[in-house]
């Protein structure tokens, strides 16, 4: 509670007193209600005007059906859908719209151009059926009825005329074309037969013509003679080459006997070789058996040589005879072919003419077949020819299809209510978030244990809040910071979260901690006794063992640590905690976080000062602007212990 020396003073700014009334919660509530009411009235007026000034829209409709003689065929269903798509496009084509515009102006006096009609009328193919729905919409039911009537009559008349003209003309044209082509085919066939008999051409197959066959036989014989001559010349050249190289050219039929003689020679040579291995040359010359073998070998060698010479001479003579015969045969065939060339050329020309006539006949037959096929398709298509009939005629509408006035009225009411609620919430959000106005605020000036000011001395208005507010740290970040801090830094954080100011931390002594009662006794200008958390005294017990002999809790050789030194310790802990914004975290940030924690609970300012000591007037102005309206709470009604490690206030 406040001591007798604590006083409250009202500091007035230069603004009007109406600024104070604007921050009154009751007045704000009334303002929100007025804004919501005005928003609702304006929205409902706009919505109702838009709903009820729209003219009623009437719709006249009709249904056309595509009918076929073969009604159950799948092909008919496919064709019906395709035809309905064609009708749908033609019904809204520019030509039909222009004709409809002209007809309406003449018969019904309705003056609508093609562009206006395209917005009034529409078509739709009904799924799974052969039905085409026609619709006309507008504010005049009589006019829509006349439009759709004229539209159907105009299109059906044009459709029947085109169908009759196209179907009849096409059938007649096909019949005439078939007759003409048949006559041309008969005439061309007679001409071809006459030409074939005249020039003795059996058929288009060249092998069946006598002249061509003879010419072909002479050509083949000449080719064979030329081949024989080339083979004979090559054979003779090969023989002469072997002779020039010192080799014998043996006839193939002599090769077997010469090979036998060579085999016998090798046997005799091997026998003499064996004798030479056993006996000397002198002995061999005297031995009659060996001498007989030697004579046989010499005689055989002479026979082999003579046989090769004879075979080679015979081979040369035969090759010369074959070459001469081939040359003579080639010359004779060439003379015959030259003599027959003129006859063959004449026949070839006639054959080419015959081939041309035959191709013309085939082309005519092919064209005739194509026309007959188209004629057959036309006859097969006749049962599938479409008949477009009016299944449901147009009707005169007596009820509008849109707009739905009462439904739209309720929608306008609901939307107006939503706008009113949004306006209420927006006003409340703006008021909650607006900066504290400078005006008439109750500001507490703490003069704990200070003498009354001298007579004639008045308290002046505190300076306005120009510096930025300290940062408010979240509970999660505060717990991370505390977990990463050493004992000395934890002591700083816990003292600030108990209500000790940054200036008081520098001078606080060990004797001011009452561990038995969990109390902290603050001396100085704002002397008070506050409750400390249990964790504070646990940390103090460990830290006091390390700083034995020193009176101040935070000192260097019994000299108070500076504010910069204390904040440097906080920065180290914030860095180790890995906070997203580790810098800067100051002593004022932690104190501001603790004061916001108390203000958010609705604590009274007298109780706040009793816990936290002196608070600058501009800071009190801010806390007043953020505090909830209503009756404020005393110290006993709020939780003074900042939640750490998941503890709830």
Coordinates of C-alpha atoms in Angstrom, one line a residue:
X1 CA 0.0 0.0 0.0
X2 CA 1.1 3.6 -0.4
X3 CA 2.9 5.3 2.4
X4 CA 1.9 8.6 3.7
X5 CA 4.5 10.3 1.6
X6 CA 3.1 8.9 -1.6
X7 CA 0.9 11.3 -3.4
X8 CA -1.2 11.3 -6.6
X9 CA -1.3 14.4 -8.8
X10 CA -3.2 15.1 -12.0
X11 CA -1.1 16.7 -14.7
X12 CA -3.0 18.6 -17.4
X13 CA -1.9 19.0 -20.9
X14 CA -2.8 21.7 -23.4
X15 CA -5.6 19.7 -25.0
X16 CA -9.3 20.1 -24.5
X17 CA -11.1 18.1 -21.9
X18 CA -13.0 16.4 -24.6
X19 CA -9.9 14.3 -25.3
X20 CA -10.3 12.8 -21.9
X21 CA -13.9 12.0 -22.5
X22 CA -13.0 10.3 -25.8
X23 CA -11.0 7.8 -23.8
X24 CA -13.8 7.0 -21.5
X25 CA -14.8 3.3 -21.9
X26 CA -18.5 4.0 -21.7
X27 CA -18.3 6.8 -24.3
X28 CA -16.3 4.4 -26.5
X29 CA -19.0 1.8 -26.2
X30 CA -21.6 4.3 -27.2
X31 CA -19.5 5.4 -30.1
X32 CA -19.2 1.8 -31.3
X33 CA -22.9 1.2 -31.0
X34 CA -23.6 4.4 -33.1
X35 CA -21.1 3.4 -35.8
X36 CA -22.5 -0.1 -36.0
X37 CA -26.1 1.3 -36.2
X38 CA -25.2 3.8 -38.9
X39 CA -23.3 1.1 -40.8
X40 CA -26.3 -1.2 -40.6
X41 CA -28.8 1.5 -41.7
X42 CA -26.6 2.6 -44.6
X43 CA -26.0 -1.0 -45.8
X44 CA -29.6 -2.1 -45.5
X45 CA -30.8 1.0 -47.4
X46 CA -28.3 0.3 -50.2
X47 CA -29.2 -3.4 -50.3
X48 CA -33.0 -2.7 -50.3
X49 CA -32.7 -0.1 -53.0
X50 CA -30.6 -2.4 -55.2
X51 CA -33.1 -5.3 -54.6
X52 CA -36.4 -3.6 -55.2
X53 CA -35.5 -1.2 -57.9
X54 CA -34.6 -4.0 -60.3
X55 CA -37.4 -4.8 -62.8
X56 CA -38.9 -8.3 -62.9
X57 CA -37.6 -10.6 -65.5
X58 CA -40.1 -12.9 -67.4
X59 CA -39.2 -16.0 -69.5
X60 CA -41.0 -17.7 -72.3
X61 CA -39.6 -21.0 -73.5
X62 CA -40.3 -23.7 -76.1
X63 CA -38.8 -27.1 -76.9
X64 CA -37.8 -28.5 -80.3
X65 CA -37.4 -32.2 -80.9
X66 CA -35.2 -34.0 -83.6
X67 CA -37.2 -37.0 -84.9
X68 CA -35.9 -39.9 -87.1
X69 CA -37.5 -42.9 -88.8
X70 CA -35.0 -45.2 -87.1
X71 CA -35.4 -44.0 -83.5
X72 CA -33.6 -46.7 -81.5
X73 CA -30.4 -46.8 -83.4
X74 CA -27.2 -45.7 -81.7
X75 CA -26.1 -44.1 -84.9
X76 CA -29.4 -42.1 -84.9
X77 CA -28.7 -40.8 -81.3
X78 CA -25.2 -39.7 -82.3
X79 CA -26.5 -38.0 -85.4
X80 CA -29.3 -36.4 -83.4
X81 CA -26.8 -34.8 -81.0
X82 CA -24.6 -33.5 -83.8
X83 CA -27.6 -32.0 -85.6
X84 CA -28.8 -30.4 -82.4
X85 CA -25.4 -28.7 -82.0
X86 CA -25.7 -27.4 -85.5
X87 CA -29.2 -26.1 -84.9
X88 CA -28.0 -24.5 -81.6
X89 CA -25.3 -22.6 -83.5
X90 CA -27.5 -21.6 -86.4
X91 CA -30.4 -20.4 -84.2
X92 CA -28.1 -17.7 -82.7
X93 CA -26.1 -17.0 -85.8
X94 CA -25.9 -13.4 -87.0
X95 CA -28.0 -14.1 -90.1
X96 CA -30.9 -15.6 -88.1
X97 CA -30.7 -12.7 -85.6
X98 CA -30.8 -10.1 -88.4
X99 CA -33.8 -11.8 -90.0
X100 CA -35.5 -12.1 -86.6
X101 CA -34.9 -8.4 -85.9
X102 CA -36.4 -7.4 -89.3
X103 CA -39.4 -9.8 -88.8
X104 CA -40.2 -8.5 -85.3
X105 CA -40.1 -4.9 -86.4
X106 CA -42.5 -5.6 -89.3
X107 CA -45.0 -8.0 -87.7
X108 CA -45.0 -7.0 -84.0
X109 CA -43.5 -3.6 -84.0
X110 CA -40.6 -4.7 -81.7
X111 CA -37.5 -2.7 -82.4
X112 CA -34.5 -4.8 -81.2
X113 CA -31.3 -5.1 -83.1
X114 CA -29.2 -8.3 -83.4
X115 CA -26.9 -7.5 -80.5
X116 CA -29.9 -6.8 -78.2
X117 CA -31.6 -10.0 -79.3
X118 CA -28.5 -12.1 -78.6
X119 CA -28.8 -11.0 -74.9
X120 CA -32.5 -11.8 -74.8
X121 CA -32.7 -15.2 -76.4
X122 CA -30.7 -18.4 -75.6
X123 CA -30.6 -22.1 -76.5
X124 CA -29.8 -25.3 -74.5
X125 CA -29.5 -28.9 -75.5
X126 CA -31.2 -31.0 -72.8
X127 CA -28.7 -33.8 -71.8
X128 CA -29.6 -37.4 -72.6
X129 CA -32.4 -36.4 -75.1
X130 CA -33.0 -35.1 -78.6
X131 CA -34.5 -31.9 -77.2
X132 CA -33.4 -28.4 -77.8
X133 CA -34.8 -25.7 -75.4
X134 CA -35.3 -22.2 -76.6
X135 CA -35.7 -19.3 -74.2
X136 CA -36.5 -15.6 -74.3
X137 CA -36.1 -13.3 -71.3
X138 CA -37.2 -9.7 -70.7
X139 CA -39.2 -7.4 -68.5
X140 CA -42.2 -7.6 -70.8
X141 CA -43.9 -11.1 -70.8
X142 CA -45.9 -10.3 -74.0
X143 CA -42.8 -9.2 -75.8
X144 CA -40.8 -12.3 -74.9
X145 CA -43.7 -14.5 -76.0
X146 CA -43.8 -12.8 -79.4
X147 CA -40.0 -13.0 -79.8
X148 CA -39.8 -16.7 -79.3
X149 CA -42.9 -17.4 -81.5
X150 CA -41.4 -15.4 -84.4
X151 CA -38.0 -16.9 -83.8
X152 CA -39.4 -20.5 -84.1
X153 CA -41.6 -19.8 -87.1
X154 CA -38.7 -18.1 -89.0
X155 CA -36.2 -20.8 -88.3
X156 CA -38.4 -23.8 -89.1
X157 CA -39.5 -22.2 -92.4
X158 CA -35.8 -21.7 -93.3
X159 CA -34.9 -25.2 -92.1
X160 CA -37.7 -27.0 -94.2
X161 CA -36.8 -25.0 -97.3
X162 CA -33.1 -25.9 -97.1
X163 CA -33.8 -29.5 -96.3
X164 CA -36.1 -29.9 -99.3
X165 CA -33.7 -28.2 -101.6
X166 CA -30.6 -30.0 -100.5
X167 CA -32.0 -33.5 -100.3
X168 CA -33.8 -33.5 -103.7
X169 CA -31.1 -31.8 -105.6
X170 CA -28.4 -34.1 -104.3
X171 CA -30.3 -37.3 -105.2
X172 CA -31.0 -36.1 -108.8
X173 CA -27.4 -34.9 -109.3
X174 CA -26.1 -38.3 -108.2
X175 CA -28.5 -40.2 -110.5
X176 CA -27.5 -38.1 -113.5
X177 CA -23.8 -38.5 -112.8
X178 CA -24.1 -42.3 -112.6
X179 CA -25.8 -42.5 -116.0
X180 CA -23.2 -40.2 -117.6
X181 CA -20.3 -42.2 -116.2
X182 CA -21.7 -45.6 -117.2
X183 CA -22.1 -44.3 -120.8
X184 CA -18.5 -43.1 -120.8
X185 CA -17.2 -46.4 -119.5
X186 CA -19.0 -48.4 -122.2
X187 CA -17.7 -46.2 -124.9
X188 CA -14.1 -46.4 -123.6
X189 CA -14.3 -50.2 -123.3
X190 CA -15.4 -50.6 -126.9
X191 CA -12.6 -48.3 -128.1
X192 CA -10.0 -50.4 -126.1
X193 CA -11.2 -53.7 -127.6
X194 CA -11.1 -52.4 -131.1
X195 CA -7.5 -51.1 -130.7
X196 CA -6.3 -54.4 -129.1
X197 CA -7.6 -56.5 -132.0
X198 CA -6.2 -54.2 -134.6
X199 CA -2.6 -54.2 -133.2
X200 CA -2.6 -57.8 -131.8
X201 CA -2.2 -56.9 -128.2
X202 CA -3.5 -59.7 -126.0
X203 CA -3.6 -57.7 -122.7
X204 CA -1.8 -55.2 -120.7
X205 CA 0.6 -57.9 -119.5
X206 CA 3.6 -57.4 -121.8
X207 CA 4.4 -61.2 -121.7
X208 CA 1.2 -62.0 -123.6
X209 CA 2.2 -59.9 -126.8
X210 CA 4.0 -61.9 -129.6
X211 CA 6.1 -59.0 -130.8
X212 CA 7.1 -58.1 -127.3
X213 CA 7.9 -61.7 -126.5
X214 CA 10.1 -62.1 -129.5
X215 CA 11.9 -58.9 -128.7
X216 CA 12.4 -59.9 -125.2
X217 CA 13.8 -63.3 -126.2
X218 CA 16.3 -61.7 -128.6
X219 CA 17.4 -59.4 -125.8
X220 CA 17.9 -62.2 -123.3
X221 CA 19.8 -64.3 -125.9
X222 CA 22.1 -61.3 -126.7
X223 CA 22.7 -60.7 -123.0
X224 CA 23.6 -64.4 -122.6
X225 CA 26.0 -64.3 -125.6
X226 CA 27.7 -61.2 -124.3
X227 CA 28.1 -62.9 -120.9
X228 CA 29.6 -66.0 -122.6
X229 CA 32.0 -63.8 -124.7
X230 CA 33.2 -62.0 -121.5
X231 CA 33.7 -65.3 -119.7
X232 CA 35.7 -66.8 -122.6
X233 CA 37.9 -63.7 -122.9
X234 CA 38.5 -63.7 -119.2
X235 CA 39.4 -67.4 -119.3
X236 CA 41.9 -67.0 -122.2
X237 CA 43.4 -64.0 -120.4
X238 CA 43.9 -66.0 -117.3
X239 CA 45.6 -68.8 -119.2
X240 CA 48.0 -66.4 -120.9
X241 CA 48.8 -64.7 -117.6
X242 CA 49.7 -68.1 -116.0
X243 CA 52.0 -68.9 -118.9
X244 CA 53.7 -65.5 -118.7
X245 CA 54.4 -66.1 -115.0
X246 CA 56.0 -69.5 -115.8
X247 CA 53.1 -71.5 -114.5
X248 CA 51.2 -74.3 -116.3
X249 CA 47.6 -73.7 -117.1
X250 CA 46.1 -77.2 -116.8
X251 CA 42.7 -78.1 -118.2
X252 CA 40.3 -79.1 -115.4
X253 CA 39.7 -82.5 -117.0
X254 CA 43.5 -83.3 -117.0
X255 CA 44.1 -82.2 -113.5
X256 CA 43.2 -85.6 -111.9
X257 CA 45.7 -87.7 -114.0
X258 CA 48.5 -85.2 -113.5
X259 CA 47.8 -85.3 -109.8
X260 CA 48.1 -89.1 -109.8
X261 CA 51.4 -88.9 -111.6
X262 CA 52.6 -86.3 -109.1
X263 CA 51.6 -88.6 -106.2
X264 CA 53.7 -91.5 -107.8
X265 CA 56.6 -89.1 -108.2
X266 CA 56.5 -88.1 -104.6
X267 CA 56.5 -91.8 -103.5
X268 CA 59.6 -92.5 -105.7
X269 CA 61.4 -89.4 -104.3
X270 CA 60.6 -90.5 -100.7
X271 CA 62.0 -94.0 -101.5
X272 CA 65.3 -92.5 -102.9
X273 CA 65.4 -90.2 -99.9
X274 CA 65.2 -93.2 -97.6
X275 CA 68.1 -95.0 -99.6
X276 CA 70.2 -91.9 -99.3
X277 CA 69.8 -92.0 -95.5
X278 CA 71.1 -95.6 -95.4
X279 CA 73.6 -95.8 -98.3
X280 CA 76.3 -93.7 -99.9
X281 CA 76.0 -92.2 -103.4
X282 CA 78.6 -94.7 -104.7
X283 CA 76.7 -97.7 -103.4
X284 CA 73.4 -96.3 -104.7
X285 CA 74.9 -95.9 -108.2
X286 CA 76.0 -99.6 -108.2
X287 CA 72.8 -101.1 -106.6
X288 CA 70.5 -102.2 -109.5
X289 CA 67.3 -101.9 -107.5
X290 CA 68.1 -98.3 -106.5
X291 CA 69.3 -97.5 -110.1
X292 CA 65.9 -98.8 -111.4
X293 CA 64.0 -96.6 -109.0
X294 CA 66.0 -93.6 -110.1
X295 CA 65.3 -94.3 -113.8
X296 CA 61.6 -94.7 -113.0
X297 CA 61.6 -91.3 -111.3
X298 CA 63.4 -89.6 -114.2
X299 CA 61.0 -91.1 -116.7
X300 CA 58.0 -90.0 -114.6
X301 CA 59.2 -86.5 -114.4
X302 CA 59.6 -86.3 -118.1
X303 CA 56.0 -87.6 -118.6
X304 CA 54.6 -85.1 -116.1
X305 CA 56.2 -82.2 -117.9
X306 CA 55.1 -83.4 -121.3
X307 CA 51.5 -83.9 -120.0
X308 CA 51.3 -80.4 -118.6
X309 CA 52.6 -78.9 -121.8
X310 CA 50.0 -80.8 -123.8
X311 CA 47.2 -80.0 -121.4
X312 CA 48.1 -76.3 -121.5
X313 CA 48.2 -76.2 -125.3
X314 CA 44.8 -77.9 -125.5
X315 CA 43.4 -75.5 -122.9
X316 CA 44.6 -72.5 -124.9
X317 CA 43.1 -73.9 -128.1
X318 CA 39.7 -74.6 -126.5
X319 CA 39.6 -71.1 -124.9
X320 CA 40.3 -69.5 -128.3
X321 CA 37.6 -71.6 -129.9
X322 CA 35.1 -70.7 -127.2
X323 CA 35.9 -66.9 -127.5
X324 CA 35.5 -67.0 -131.2
X325 CA 32.2 -68.9 -131.0
X326 CA 30.9 -66.4 -128.4
X327 CA 31.9 -63.4 -130.5
X328 CA 30.2 -64.9 -133.6
X329 CA 27.1 -65.7 -131.6
X330 CA 26.9 -62.2 -130.1
X331 CA 27.3 -60.5 -133.5
X332 CA 24.6 -62.7 -135.0
X333 CA 22.1 -61.9 -132.2
X334 CA 22.9 -58.2 -132.4
X335 CA 22.2 -58.2 -136.1
X336 CA 18.9 -59.9 -135.5
X337 CA 17.9 -57.5 -132.7
X338 CA 18.8 -54.5 -134.9
X339 CA 16.7 -55.8 -137.7
X340 CA 13.8 -56.3 -135.4
X341 CA 14.2 -52.9 -133.7
X342 CA 11.9 -50.9 -136.0
X343 CA 9.1 -53.4 -135.6
X344 CA 9.5 -53.4 -131.8
X345 CA 9.5 -49.5 -131.7
X346 CA 6.3 -49.4 -133.7
X347 CA 4.7 -52.0 -131.4
X348 CA 5.9 -50.2 -128.3
X349 CA 4.1 -47.0 -129.4
X350 CA 1.0 -48.9 -130.0
X351 CA 1.3 -50.6 -126.7
X352 CA 1.7 -47.2 -125.0
X353 CA -1.5 -46.0 -126.6
X354 CA -3.2 -49.1 -125.5
X355 CA -1.9 -48.6 -121.9
X356 CA -3.2 -45.0 -121.9
X357 CA -6.6 -46.1 -123.0
X358 CA -6.7 -48.8 -120.4
X359 CA -5.8 -46.3 -117.6
X360 CA -8.5 -43.9 -118.8
X361 CA -11.0 -46.8 -118.6
X362 CA -9.8 -47.7 -115.0
X363 CA -10.2 -44.1 -113.9
X364 CA -13.7 -43.9 -115.3
X365 CA -14.6 -47.1 -113.5
X366 CA -13.1 -45.8 -110.3
X367 CA -15.1 -42.6 -110.5
X368 CA -18.2 -44.5 -111.3
X369 CA -17.7 -46.7 -108.3
X370 CA -17.2 -43.6 -106.1
X371 CA -20.4 -42.0 -107.3
X372 CA -22.4 -45.2 -106.9
X373 CA -21.1 -45.5 -103.3
X374 CA -22.2 -42.0 -102.5
X375 CA -25.6 -42.7 -104.1
X376 CA -25.9 -45.8 -101.9
X377 CA -25.0 -43.8 -98.8
X378 CA -27.6 -41.2 -99.7
X379 CA -30.3 -43.9 -99.9
X380 CA -29.1 -45.5 -96.7
X381 CA -29.2 -42.1 -95.0
X382 CA -32.8 -41.4 -95.9
X383 CA -34.2 -43.2 -92.9
X384 CA -31.9 -41.1 -90.7
X385 CA -33.0 -37.8 -92.2
X386 CA -34.0 -35.5 -89.4
X387 CA -37.4 -34.0 -88.8
X388 CA -37.3 -31.0 -86.5
X389 CA -40.7 -30.4 -84.8
X390 CA -42.1 -28.2 -82.0
X391 CA -42.6 -30.5 -79.0
X392 CA -43.7 -27.8 -76.6
X393 CA -44.9 -24.5 -78.0
X394 CA -44.1 -21.2 -76.4
X395 CA -46.3 -19.9 -73.5
X396 CA -47.1 -16.5 -72.0
X397 CA -45.3 -16.2 -68.6
X398 CA -47.3 -14.8 -65.8
X399 CA -44.7 -15.0 -63.0
X400 CA -41.2 -13.5 -63.1
X401 CA -38.2 -15.8 -62.7
X402 CA -36.0 -13.2 -61.2
X403 CA -35.1 -11.3 -59.1
X404 CA -36.1 -13.1 -55.9
X405 CA -37.0 -10.0 -54.0
X406 CA -37.6 -11.4 -50.5
X407 CA -34.6 -13.8 -50.7
X408 CA -32.4 -10.9 -51.7
X409 CA -33.9 -8.7 -49.0
X410 CA -32.9 -11.3 -46.3
X411 CA -29.4 -11.5 -47.9
X412 CA -29.2 -7.7 -47.7
X413 CA -30.2 -7.8 -44.0
X414 CA -27.6 -10.5 -43.2
X415 CA -24.8 -8.6 -45.1
X416 CA -25.8 -5.4 -43.3
X417 CA -25.5 -7.1 -40.0
X418 CA -22.1 -8.5 -40.9
X419 CA -20.9 -5.0 -42.0
X420 CA -22.2 -3.6 -38.7
X421 CA -20.3 -6.2 -36.7
X422 CA -17.1 -5.6 -38.7
X423 CA -17.4 -1.8 -38.1
X424 CA -17.9 -2.5 -34.3
X425 CA -14.8 -4.7 -34.2
X426 CA -12.7 -2.4 -36.4
X427 CA -13.5 0.6 -34.1
X428 CA -12.6 -1.5 -31.1
X429 CA -9.4 -2.6 -32.7
X430 CA -8.3 0.9 -33.7
X431 CA -9.2 2.2 -30.2
X432 CA -7.2 -0.6 -28.5
X433 CA -4.2 -0.1 -30.7
X434 CA -4.1 3.8 -30.9
X435 CA -1.2 5.4 -29.0
X436 CA -1.9 7.1 -25.7
X437 CA -3.3 10.5 -26.3
X438 CA -1.7 13.5 -24.6
X439 CA -4.4 15.0 -22.3
X440 CA -5.6 14.7 -18.8
X441 CA -4.1 11.6 -17.2
X442 CA -3.7 10.7 -13.6
X443 CA 0.0 10.4 -12.9
X444 CA 1.5 9.2 -9.7
X445 CA 4.5 11.0 -8.3
X446 CA 6.3 8.8 -5.8
X447 CA 7.8 10.7 -2.9
X448 CA 8.5 7.8 -0.6
X449 CA 10.1 9.0 2.6
X450 CA 10.6 12.4 1.1
X451 CA 9.7 15.6 2.8
X452 CA 6.8 17.6 1.5
X453 CA 7.8 20.1 -1.1
X454 CA 8.5 23.6 0.2
X455 CA 5.8 26.2 0.2
X456 CA 5.3 27.8 -3.2
X457 CA 7.0 25.0 -5.0
X458 CA 4.7 23.1 -7.5
X459 CA 5.3 19.9 -9.4
X460 CA 5.8 20.6 -13.0
X461 CA 4.4 18.5 -15.9
X462 CA 6.6 15.5 -16.7
X463 CA 8.3 15.4 -20.0
X464 CA 6.2 13.8 -22.8
X465 CA 7.1 10.2 -23.9
X466 CA 9.4 10.6 -26.8
X467 CA 11.8 7.7 -26.5
X468 CA 10.6 4.3 -27.8
X469 CA 9.2 1.8 -25.3
X470 CA 11.3 -1.0 -24.0
X471 CA 10.8 -4.4 -25.6
X472 CA 8.3 -6.8 -24.1
X473 CA 9.8 -10.3 -23.9
X474 CA 7.7 -13.4 -24.3
X475 CA 7.4 -16.0 -21.5
X476 CA 9.1 -18.6 -23.7
X477 CA 12.0 -16.3 -24.5
X478 CA 12.3 -15.4 -20.8
X479 CA 12.6 -19.0 -19.8
X480 CA 15.2 -19.6 -22.5
X481 CA 17.2 -16.6 -21.3
X482 CA 17.0 -17.8 -17.7
X483 CA 18.1 -21.4 -18.6
X484 CA 21.1 -20.1 -20.5
X485 CA 22.2 -17.6 -17.9
X486 CA 24.9 -18.2 -15.2
X487 CA 24.1 -17.7 -11.5
X488 CA 25.0 -14.0 -11.5
X489 CA 22.9 -13.3 -14.6
X490 CA 20.0 -15.3 -13.2
X491 CA 20.2 -13.2 -10.1
X492 CA 19.8 -10.0 -12.2
X493 CA 16.8 -11.5 -14.1
X494 CA 15.0 -12.8 -11.0
X495 CA 15.5 -9.5 -9.2
X496 CA 14.0 -7.5 -12.1
X497 CA 11.1 -10.0 -12.3
X498 CA 10.4 -9.3 -8.6
X499 CA 10.0 -5.6 -9.0
X500 CA 13.6 -4.3 -8.3
X501 CA 14.5 -1.4 -10.7
X502 CA 17.7 -1.4 -12.7
X503 CA 19.2 1.5 -10.5
X504 CA 18.3 -0.4 -7.3
X505 CA 20.1 -3.6 -8.6
X506 CA 23.4 -1.8 -8.7
X507 CA 23.2 -1.0 -4.9
X508 CA 21.3 -4.0 -3.5
X509 CA 23.1 -5.8 -0.7
X510 CA 23.2 -9.4 0.6
X511 CA 21.7 -8.3 3.9
X512 CA 18.5 -7.0 2.1
X513 CA 17.6 -10.6 1.1
X514 CA 15.4 -12.3 3.7
X515 CA 15.7 -15.9 2.8
X516 CA 13.5 -17.2 5.6
X517 CA 10.5 -15.1 4.6
X518 CA 11.3 -14.9 0.8
X519 CA 11.3 -11.1 1.1
X520 CA 13.5 -8.4 -0.5
X521 CA 13.9 -5.2 1.5
X522 CA 14.6 -2.3 -0.8
X523 CA 16.2 0.8 0.8
X524 CA 16.5 4.3 -0.7
X525 CA 14.0 6.8 -2.1
X526 CA 11.4 4.0 -2.9
X527 CA 12.0 1.8 0.1
X528 CA 9.6 -1.1 0.2
X529 CA 9.5 -4.8 1.0
X530 CA 8.5 -7.2 -1.9
X531 CA 8.0 -10.9 -2.3
X532 CA 10.7 -12.8 -4.2
X533 CA 10.5 -16.1 -6.0
X534 CA 12.0 -19.2 -4.3
X535 CA 14.4 -19.7 -7.3
X536 CA 15.9 -16.3 -6.5
X537 CA 17.0 -17.3 -3.0
X538 CA 18.2 -20.7 -4.3
X539 CA 20.5 -18.9 -6.7
X540 CA 21.5 -16.3 -4.1
X541 CA 22.6 -19.2 -1.7
X542 CA 25.0 -20.6 -4.4
X543 CA 26.2 -17.1 -5.4
X544 CA 26.8 -15.9 -1.8
X545 CA 29.4 -18.7 -1.3
X546 CA 31.4 -17.4 -4.3
X547 CA 31.2 -13.7 -3.2
X548 CA 31.9 -14.1 0.5
X549 CA 33.2 -11.0 2.1
X550 CA 31.5 -8.6 -0.3
X551 CA 28.5 -6.5 0.8
X552 CA 27.1 -5.6 -2.6
X553 CA 25.6 -8.5 -4.6
X554 CA 26.9 -7.0 -7.9
X555 CA 30.3 -5.4 -7.4
X556 CA 33.9 -5.3 -8.4
X557 CA 36.2 -5.0 -5.4
X558 CA 33.2 -3.6 -3.4
X559 CA 32.5 -1.0 -6.1
X560 CA 29.0 -1.2 -7.7
X561 CA 28.9 -2.6 -11.2
X562 CA 27.8 -0.2 -13.9
X563 CA 24.6 -0.6 -15.8
X564 CA 26.6 -1.4 -18.9
X565 CA 28.3 -4.3 -17.1
X566 CA 25.0 -5.8 -16.0
X567 CA 23.5 -5.5 -19.5
X568 CA 26.6 -7.1 -21.0
X569 CA 25.9 -10.1 -18.8
X570 CA 22.3 -10.2 -20.2
X571 CA 23.6 -10.1 -23.8
X572 CA 25.8 -13.1 -23.2
X573 CA 22.9 -15.1 -21.9
X574 CA 20.7 -14.0 -24.8
X575 CA 23.3 -15.1 -27.3
X576 CA 23.8 -18.5 -25.6
X577 CA 20.0 -19.0 -25.5
X578 CA 19.9 -18.6 -29.4
X579 CA 17.1 -16.1 -29.3
X580 CA 15.8 -14.8 -32.6
X581 CA 16.4 -11.3 -31.5
X582 CA 19.2 -11.7 -28.9
X583 CA 20.2 -8.0 -29.1
X584 CA 19.5 -5.7 -27.5
X585 CA 18.0 -7.1 -24.3
X586 CA 18.3 -4.5 -21.6
X587 CA 17.5 -4.2 -17.9
X588 CA 14.6 -2.0 -18.9
X589 CA 13.2 -4.7 -21.2
X590 CA 12.9 -7.2 -18.4
X591 CA 11.5 -4.6 -16.0
X592 CA 9.0 -3.5 -18.7
X593 CA 8.0 -7.1 -19.3
X594 CA 7.3 -7.7 -15.6
X595 CA 5.2 -4.5 -15.3
X596 CA 3.2 -5.4 -18.4
X597 CA 2.6 -8.8 -16.7
X598 CA 1.1 -7.0 -13.6
X599 CA -0.9 -4.4 -15.6
X600 CA -2.4 -7.1 -17.8
X601 CA -3.9 -8.7 -14.6
X602 CA -5.7 -5.4 -13.9
X603 CA -3.5 -4.3 -10.9
X604 CA -4.1 -0.8 -9.5
X605 CA -1.4 1.8 -10.0
X606 CA -1.0 2.2 -6.2
X607 CA -0.3 -1.5 -5.9
X608 CA 2.0 -1.4 -8.9
X609 CA 4.1 1.3 -7.4
X610 CA 4.2 -0.5 -4.1
X611 CA 5.8 -3.5 -5.9
X612 CA 8.0 -1.8 -8.5
X613 CA 8.8 1.5 -6.8
X614 CA 9.2 4.7 -8.9
X615 CA 7.8 4.6 -12.4
X616 CA 8.2 7.6 -14.8
X617 CA 4.9 9.5 -15.5
X618 CA 5.2 8.9 -19.3
X619 CA 5.5 5.1 -18.6
X620 CA 2.4 5.3 -16.4
X621 CA 0.5 7.0 -19.2
X622 CA 1.3 4.1 -21.5
X623 CA 0.3 1.5 -18.9
X624 CA -3.0 3.3 -18.3
X625 CA -3.8 3.3 -22.0
X626 CA -3.2 -0.5 -22.2
X627 CA -4.9 -1.5 -19.0
X628 CA -8.3 -3.2 -19.1
X629 CA -11.3 -1.0 -18.0
X630 CA -13.1 -1.8 -14.8
X631 CA -12.3 -2.0 -11.1
X632 CA -8.5 -2.4 -10.4
X633 CA -7.1 -5.1 -8.2
X634 CA -5.0 -5.0 -5.1
X635 CA -1.7 -6.8 -4.5
X636 CA -3.4 -9.7 -2.9
X637 CA -5.8 -10.2 -5.9
X638 CA -3.0 -10.6 -8.5
X639 CA -0.2 -13.0 -8.9
X640 CA 3.2 -11.2 -8.4
X641 CA 5.3 -14.3 -9.4
X642 CA 6.3 -14.1 -13.1
X643 CA 5.6 -17.6 -14.6
X644 CA 8.8 -19.4 -15.2
X645 CA 9.4 -22.9 -16.5
X646 CA 5.7 -23.4 -17.5
X647 CA 4.2 -22.0 -14.2
X648 CA 0.9 -20.3 -14.7
X649 CA 0.1 -17.0 -13.1

